[in-house]
C-alpha cells in the first residue's frame, strides 16, 4: 500500500512530518514528492527536507491516496502547480483517498473536487474556499466520501489516524494509539477518537 505526500517550499513541518511518520508506523509506504527541480524542500521553519521523488518522475498508478499539508506558502505553491492539480483530479476520478489540512484545502478547491463536499480548514482559509458544498465550522476533522480535511497543526495526529483507519482499519489505529501514547492523552482529557470519527 502506497501513499504520496506533496511538498513545496513553505510547508508546515508538523502537518507534513507527523502524517508521514504515522502512516509509516502503520506500515503504509509513503513517498514524499517535491514539486521543484530539486529534491530539497524548505519547510515553513526553514528546515530542509529531502523528498523521495521529484514531481516530473512521479508515476501515480501505484498510489492509493495523496495528502496536502498546510503552511500557507506551501499550499499556495501546490495550488499554483498545474501538474499537482491534474493529479488531484485524477485521484478523485478514481475515488482514491485525498486529504488536506490547514491551508491545504485551497489546493483541492482549485482542483474543483470539493463542489459537493463538506469541508473544514484553518479558519482564516474559509473565504478562499469558494467552490465547496458546505463549510463545517464545528468539527476538527471532516470526511466526506473520499476526501478528508482538518483544521491545523495541533490536529494533525487525528488526521493521520483517520487516514490509517481508511487505509488499514480501526485495529491498526488502536495499535498506533498505544505506540504513540495517544491513548494516555485521550484518557486524561476524557476524549475519544470514536467521538470525532
PDB file of C-alpha atoms in Angstrom:
ATOM      1  CA  UNK A   1       0.000   0.000   0.000  1.00  0.00           C
ATOM      2  CA  UNK A   2       1.456   3.346  -1.075  1.00  0.00           C
ATOM      3  CA  UNK A   3       0.575   6.946  -0.290  1.00  0.00           C
ATOM      4  CA  UNK A   4       2.083  10.171  -1.586  1.00  0.00           C
ATOM      5  CA  UNK A   5       2.667  13.467   0.189  1.00  0.00           C
ATOM      6  CA  UNK A   6       3.264  16.602  -1.860  1.00  0.00           C
ATOM      7  CA  UNK A   7       5.897  19.004  -0.525  1.00  0.00           C
ATOM      8  CA  UNK A   8       6.502  22.577  -1.644  1.00  0.00           C
ATOM      9  CA  UNK A   9       8.633  25.298  -0.095  1.00  0.00           C
ATOM     10  CA  UNK A  10       6.795  26.730   2.905  1.00  0.00           C
ATOM     11  CA  UNK A  11       5.069  23.515   4.002  1.00  0.00           C
ATOM     12  CA  UNK A  12       4.068  23.258   7.668  1.00  0.00           C
ATOM     13  CA  UNK A  13       6.586  20.973   9.387  1.00  0.00           C
ATOM     14  CA  UNK A  14       4.257  19.268  11.876  1.00  0.00           C
ATOM     15  CA  UNK A  15       1.481  18.752   9.350  1.00  0.00           C
ATOM     16  CA  UNK A  16       3.760  17.069   6.828  1.00  0.00           C
ATOM     17  CA  UNK A  17       6.091  15.037   9.026  1.00  0.00           C
ATOM     18  CA  UNK A  18       3.524  13.763  11.537  1.00  0.00           C
ATOM     19  CA  UNK A  19       1.371  12.250   8.805  1.00  0.00           C
ATOM     20  CA  UNK A  20       4.430  10.728   7.113  1.00  0.00           C
ATOM     21  CA  UNK A  21       5.613   9.247  10.414  1.00  0.00           C
ATOM     22  CA  UNK A  22       2.225   7.869  11.494  1.00  0.00           C
ATOM     23  CA  UNK A  23       1.473   6.307   8.116  1.00  0.00           C
ATOM     24  CA  UNK A  24       4.863   4.605   8.163  1.00  0.00           C
ATOM     25  CA  UNK A  25       4.183   3.328  11.692  1.00  0.00           C
ATOM     26  CA  UNK A  26       1.038   1.774  10.221  1.00  0.00           C
ATOM     27  CA  UNK A  27       3.181   0.017   7.581  1.00  0.00           C
ATOM     28  CA  UNK A  28       1.961   2.217   4.746  1.00  0.00           C
ATOM     29  CA  UNK A  29       4.670   3.087   2.241  1.00  0.00           C
ATOM     30  CA  UNK A  30       4.957   6.856   1.845  1.00  0.00           C
ATOM     31  CA  UNK A  31       6.683   8.780  -0.921  1.00  0.00           C
ATOM     32  CA  UNK A  32       7.315  12.491  -0.486  1.00  0.00           C
ATOM     33  CA  UNK A  33       7.135  14.411  -3.745  1.00  0.00           C
ATOM     34  CA  UNK A  34       8.973  17.670  -4.404  1.00  0.00           C
ATOM     35  CA  UNK A  35       7.323  19.899  -6.978  1.00  0.00           C
ATOM     36  CA  UNK A  36      10.662  21.639  -7.691  1.00  0.00           C
ATOM     37  CA  UNK A  37      13.595  20.649  -9.873  1.00  0.00           C
ATOM     38  CA  UNK A  38      15.419  19.764  -6.657  1.00  0.00           C
ATOM     39  CA  UNK A  39      14.605  17.059  -4.103  1.00  0.00           C
ATOM     40  CA  UNK A  40      15.423  19.533  -1.317  1.00  0.00           C
ATOM     41  CA  UNK A  41      12.340  21.320   0.016  1.00  0.00           C
ATOM     42  CA  UNK A  42      12.387  24.013   2.709  1.00  0.00           C
ATOM     43  CA  UNK A  43       9.716  23.976   5.402  1.00  0.00           C
ATOM     44  CA  UNK A  44       7.941  26.952   6.959  1.00  0.00           C
ATOM     45  CA  UNK A  45      10.514  26.751   9.783  1.00  0.00           C
ATOM     46  CA  UNK A  46      13.433  26.732   7.311  1.00  0.00           C
ATOM     47  CA  UNK A  47      14.193  23.049   7.825  1.00  0.00           C
ATOM     48  CA  UNK A  48      15.396  21.411   4.625  1.00  0.00           C
ATOM     49  CA  UNK A  49      13.846  18.041   3.835  1.00  0.00           C
ATOM     50  CA  UNK A  50      14.996  15.786   1.026  1.00  0.00           C
ATOM     51  CA  UNK A  51      11.963  14.392  -0.782  1.00  0.00           C
ATOM     52  CA  UNK A  52      11.870  10.872  -2.189  1.00  0.00           C
ATOM     53  CA  UNK A  53      10.967  11.888  -5.727  1.00  0.00           C
ATOM     54  CA  UNK A  54      10.538  14.880  -7.993  1.00  0.00           C
ATOM     55  CA  UNK A  55       7.135  15.560  -9.490  1.00  0.00           C
ATOM     56  CA  UNK A  56       8.459  15.017 -13.000  1.00  0.00           C
ATOM     57  CA  UNK A  57       9.465  11.443 -12.056  1.00  0.00           C
ATOM     58  CA  UNK A  58       6.160  10.519 -10.399  1.00  0.00           C
ATOM     59  CA  UNK A  59       4.126   7.607 -11.744  1.00  0.00           C
ATOM     60  CA  UNK A  60       0.788   7.763  -9.955  1.00  0.00           C
ATOM     61  CA  UNK A  61      -0.937   4.460 -10.685  1.00  0.00           C
ATOM     62  CA  UNK A  62       0.532   2.557  -7.725  1.00  0.00           C
ATOM     63  CA  UNK A  63      -0.692   5.000  -5.046  1.00  0.00           C
ATOM     64  CA  UNK A  64      -3.892   4.603  -3.013  1.00  0.00           C
ATOM     65  CA  UNK A  65      -4.061   8.241  -1.999  1.00  0.00           C
ATOM     66  CA  UNK A  66      -2.425  11.618  -1.520  1.00  0.00           C
ATOM     67  CA  UNK A  67      -2.027  14.254   1.159  1.00  0.00           C
ATOM     68  CA  UNK A  68      -1.642  18.038   1.021  1.00  0.00           C
ATOM     69  CA  UNK A  69      -0.070  19.544   4.163  1.00  0.00           C
ATOM     70  CA  UNK A  70      -0.715  23.141   5.098  1.00  0.00           C
ATOM     71  CA  UNK A  71       1.520  26.089   5.632  1.00  0.00           C
ATOM     72  CA  UNK A  72       0.090  28.970   3.627  1.00  0.00           C
ATOM     73  CA  UNK A  73       3.083  29.450   1.333  1.00  0.00           C
ATOM     74  CA  UNK A  74       3.476  25.730   0.748  1.00  0.00           C
ATOM     75  CA  UNK A  75      -0.222  25.312  -0.018  1.00  0.00           C
ATOM     76  CA  UNK A  76      -0.149  28.278  -2.400  1.00  0.00           C
ATOM     77  CA  UNK A  77       2.840  26.776  -4.203  1.00  0.00           C
ATOM     78  CA  UNK A  78       0.976  23.471  -4.596  1.00  0.00           C
ATOM     79  CA  UNK A  79      -2.191  25.261  -5.699  1.00  0.00           C
ATOM     80  CA  UNK A  80      -0.256  27.074  -8.411  1.00  0.00           C
ATOM     81  CA  UNK A  81       1.326  23.884  -9.789  1.00  0.00           C
ATOM     82  CA  UNK A  82      -0.826  22.636 -12.668  1.00  0.00           C
ATOM     83  CA  UNK A  83       0.615  19.102 -12.529  1.00  0.00           C
ATOM     84  CA  UNK A  84      -0.424  18.777  -8.867  1.00  0.00           C
ATOM     85  CA  UNK A  85      -3.947  19.910  -9.783  1.00  0.00           C
ATOM     86  CA  UNK A  86      -4.114  17.330 -12.586  1.00  0.00           C
ATOM     87  CA  UNK A  87      -3.012  14.525 -10.251  1.00  0.00           C
ATOM     88  CA  UNK A  88      -5.603  15.527  -7.635  1.00  0.00           C
ATOM     89  CA  UNK A  89      -8.323  15.424 -10.286  1.00  0.00           C
ATOM     90  CA  UNK A  90      -7.093  12.013 -11.455  1.00  0.00           C
ATOM     91  CA  UNK A  91      -7.126  10.598  -7.897  1.00  0.00           C
ATOM     92  CA  UNK A  92     -10.618  11.980  -7.339  1.00  0.00           C
ATOM     93  CA  UNK A  93     -11.930  10.428 -10.571  1.00  0.00           C
ATOM     94  CA  UNK A  94     -10.525   7.106  -9.368  1.00  0.00           C
ATOM     95  CA  UNK A  95     -12.087   7.595  -5.900  1.00  0.00           C
ATOM     96  CA  UNK A  96      -8.694   7.385  -4.196  1.00  0.00           C
ATOM     97  CA  UNK A  97      -8.186   8.805  -0.708  1.00  0.00           C
ATOM     98  CA  UNK A  98      -7.386  12.534  -0.696  1.00  0.00           C
ATOM     99  CA  UNK A  99      -6.571  14.568   2.425  1.00  0.00           C
ATOM    100  CA  UNK A 100      -5.605  18.144   3.213  1.00  0.00           C
ATOM    101  CA  UNK A 101      -5.142  20.187   6.381  1.00  0.00           C
ATOM    102  CA  UNK A 102      -4.954  23.835   7.416  1.00  0.00           C
ATOM    103  CA  UNK A 103      -4.393  25.877   4.213  1.00  0.00           C
ATOM    104  CA  UNK A 104      -4.141  22.680   2.159  1.00  0.00           C
ATOM    105  CA  UNK A 105      -7.823  22.646   1.135  1.00  0.00           C
ATOM    106  CA  UNK A 106      -7.168  25.644  -1.158  1.00  0.00           C
ATOM    107  CA  UNK A 107      -5.369  23.181  -3.426  1.00  0.00           C
ATOM    108  CA  UNK A 108      -8.379  20.846  -3.522  1.00  0.00           C
ATOM    109  CA  UNK A 109     -10.626  23.875  -4.093  1.00  0.00           C
ATOM    110  CA  UNK A 110      -8.537  24.859  -7.133  1.00  0.00           C
ATOM    111  CA  UNK A 111      -8.824  21.298  -8.452  1.00  0.00           C
ATOM    112  CA  UNK A 112     -12.613  21.634  -8.299  1.00  0.00           C
ATOM    113  CA  UNK A 113     -13.184  18.439  -6.321  1.00  0.00           C
ATOM    114  CA  UNK A 114     -14.969  19.993  -3.321  1.00  0.00           C
ATOM    115  CA  UNK A 115     -18.076  21.303  -5.102  1.00  0.00           C
ATOM    116  CA  UNK A 116     -20.378  18.781  -3.419  1.00  0.00           C
ATOM    117  CA  UNK A 117     -18.322  18.101  -0.302  1.00  0.00           C
ATOM    118  CA  UNK A 118     -18.374  19.073   3.347  1.00  0.00           C
ATOM    119  CA  UNK A 119     -15.015  20.646   4.193  1.00  0.00           C
ATOM    120  CA  UNK A 120     -13.086  22.245   7.025  1.00  0.00           C
ATOM    121  CA  UNK A 121      -9.768  24.118   7.132  1.00  0.00           C
ATOM    122  CA  UNK A 122      -7.783  26.636   9.130  1.00  0.00           C
ATOM    123  CA  UNK A 123     -10.469  29.242   9.952  1.00  0.00           C
ATOM    124  CA  UNK A 124      -8.844  32.109   8.022  1.00  0.00           C
ATOM    125  CA  UNK A 125      -8.870  29.997   4.837  1.00  0.00           C
ATOM    126  CA  UNK A 126     -12.660  29.657   4.864  1.00  0.00           C
ATOM    127  CA  UNK A 127     -13.296  32.583   2.492  1.00  0.00           C
ATOM    128  CA  UNK A 128     -10.789  31.193  -0.022  1.00  0.00           C
ATOM    129  CA  UNK A 129     -12.868  28.030  -0.399  1.00  0.00           C
ATOM    130  CA  UNK A 130     -15.362  29.289  -2.947  1.00  0.00           C
ATOM    131  CA  UNK A 131     -16.148  26.030  -4.738  1.00  0.00           C
ATOM    132  CA  UNK A 132     -17.348  23.711  -1.959  1.00  0.00           C
ATOM    133  CA  UNK A 133     -20.565  22.061  -0.868  1.00  0.00           C
ATOM    134  CA  UNK A 134     -20.636  23.125   2.793  1.00  0.00           C
ATOM    135  CA  UNK A 135     -18.091  24.574   5.220  1.00  0.00           C
ATOM    136  CA  UNK A 136     -18.040  22.862   8.624  1.00  0.00           C
ATOM    137  CA  UNK A 137     -17.037  25.185  11.489  1.00  0.00           C
ATOM    138  CA  UNK A 138     -17.656  22.932  14.472  1.00  0.00           C
ATOM    139  CA  UNK A 139     -15.642  19.797  13.668  1.00  0.00           C
ATOM    140  CA  UNK A 140     -11.890  19.273  13.811  1.00  0.00           C
ATOM    141  CA  UNK A 141     -11.897  16.594  11.134  1.00  0.00           C
ATOM    142  CA  UNK A 142     -14.320  16.121   8.237  1.00  0.00           C
ATOM    143  CA  UNK A 143     -14.505  13.095   5.955  1.00  0.00           C
ATOM    144  CA  UNK A 144     -16.935  13.286   3.060  1.00  0.00           C
ATOM    145  CA  UNK A 145     -16.633  10.405   0.629  1.00  0.00           C
ATOM    146  CA  UNK A 146     -13.007  10.019  -0.418  1.00  0.00           C
ATOM    147  CA  UNK A 147     -11.937  13.443   0.903  1.00  0.00           C
ATOM    148  CA  UNK A 148     -10.774  14.255   4.440  1.00  0.00           C
ATOM    149  CA  UNK A 149      -9.931  17.752   5.672  1.00  0.00           C
ATOM    150  CA  UNK A 150      -8.792  19.130   9.019  1.00  0.00           C
ATOM    151  CA  UNK A 151      -8.077  22.469  10.646  1.00  0.00           C
ATOM    152  CA  UNK A 152      -4.426  22.812  11.666  1.00  0.00           C
ATOM    153  CA  UNK A 153      -1.176  21.583  13.170  1.00  0.00           C
ATOM    154  CA  UNK A 154      -2.491  20.568  16.609  1.00  0.00           C
ATOM    155  CA  UNK A 155      -4.957  18.197  14.944  1.00  0.00           C
ATOM    156  CA  UNK A 156      -2.513  16.529  12.575  1.00  0.00           C
ATOM    157  CA  UNK A 157      -2.337  13.297  14.552  1.00  0.00           C
ATOM    158  CA  UNK A 158      -6.115  12.867  14.288  1.00  0.00           C
ATOM    159  CA  UNK A 159      -5.940  13.367  10.539  1.00  0.00           C
ATOM    160  CA  UNK A 160      -3.218  10.723  10.419  1.00  0.00           C
ATOM    161  CA  UNK A 161      -5.386   8.355  12.456  1.00  0.00           C
ATOM    162  CA  UNK A 162      -8.293   8.901  10.071  1.00  0.00           C
ATOM    163  CA  UNK A 163      -6.074   8.052   7.091  1.00  0.00           C
ATOM    164  CA  UNK A 164      -4.860   4.915   8.862  1.00  0.00           C
ATOM    165  CA  UNK A 165      -8.460   3.953   9.611  1.00  0.00           C
ATOM    166  CA  UNK A 166      -9.448   4.426   5.958  1.00  0.00           C
ATOM    167  CA  UNK A 167      -6.444   2.524   4.615  1.00  0.00           C
ATOM    168  CA  UNK A 168      -5.874  -0.137   7.285  1.00  0.00           C
ATOM    169  CA  UNK A 169      -8.886  -0.207   9.635  1.00  0.00           C
ATOM    170  CA  UNK A 170      -9.588   0.683  13.268  1.00  0.00           C
ATOM    171  CA  UNK A 171      -7.478  -2.114  14.737  1.00  0.00           C
ATOM    172  CA  UNK A 172      -4.387  -0.528  13.209  1.00  0.00           C
ATOM    173  CA  UNK A 173      -5.459   2.851  14.650  1.00  0.00           C
ATOM    174  CA  UNK A 174      -5.648   1.265  18.121  1.00  0.00           C
ATOM    175  CA  UNK A 175      -2.144  -0.133  17.652  1.00  0.00           C
ATOM    176  CA  UNK A 176      -0.744   3.299  16.751  1.00  0.00           C
ATOM    177  CA  UNK A 177      -2.668   4.856  19.665  1.00  0.00           C
ATOM    178  CA  UNK A 178      -0.710   2.599  22.018  1.00  0.00           C
ATOM    179  CA  UNK A 179       2.621   3.147  20.281  1.00  0.00           C
ATOM    180  CA  UNK A 180       2.351   6.936  20.376  1.00  0.00           C
ATOM    181  CA  UNK A 181       0.618   7.141  23.783  1.00  0.00           C
ATOM    182  CA  UNK A 182      -2.320   8.986  22.220  1.00  0.00           C
ATOM    183  CA  UNK A 183      -4.451   6.705  24.395  1.00  0.00           C
ATOM    184  CA  UNK A 184      -2.946   8.340  27.509  1.00  0.00           C
ATOM    185  CA  UNK A 185      -3.864  11.814  26.244  1.00  0.00           C
ATOM    186  CA  UNK A 186      -7.395  10.758  25.323  1.00  0.00           C
ATOM    187  CA  UNK A 187      -7.835   9.063  28.703  1.00  0.00           C
ATOM    188  CA  UNK A 188      -6.537  12.095  30.609  1.00  0.00           C
ATOM    189  CA  UNK A 189      -8.804  14.536  28.792  1.00  0.00           C
ATOM    190  CA  UNK A 190     -11.702  12.072  28.547  1.00  0.00           C
ATOM    191  CA  UNK A 191     -11.943  12.322  24.779  1.00  0.00           C
ATOM    192  CA  UNK A 192     -12.200   9.568  22.221  1.00  0.00           C
ATOM    193  CA  UNK A 193     -11.143   9.153  18.628  1.00  0.00           C
ATOM    194  CA  UNK A 194     -14.513   7.440  18.028  1.00  0.00           C
ATOM    195  CA  UNK A 195     -16.165  10.698  19.073  1.00  0.00           C
ATOM    196  CA  UNK A 196     -14.635  12.584  16.162  1.00  0.00           C
ATOM    197  CA  UNK A 197     -14.845   9.813  13.589  1.00  0.00           C
TER     198      UNK A 197
END
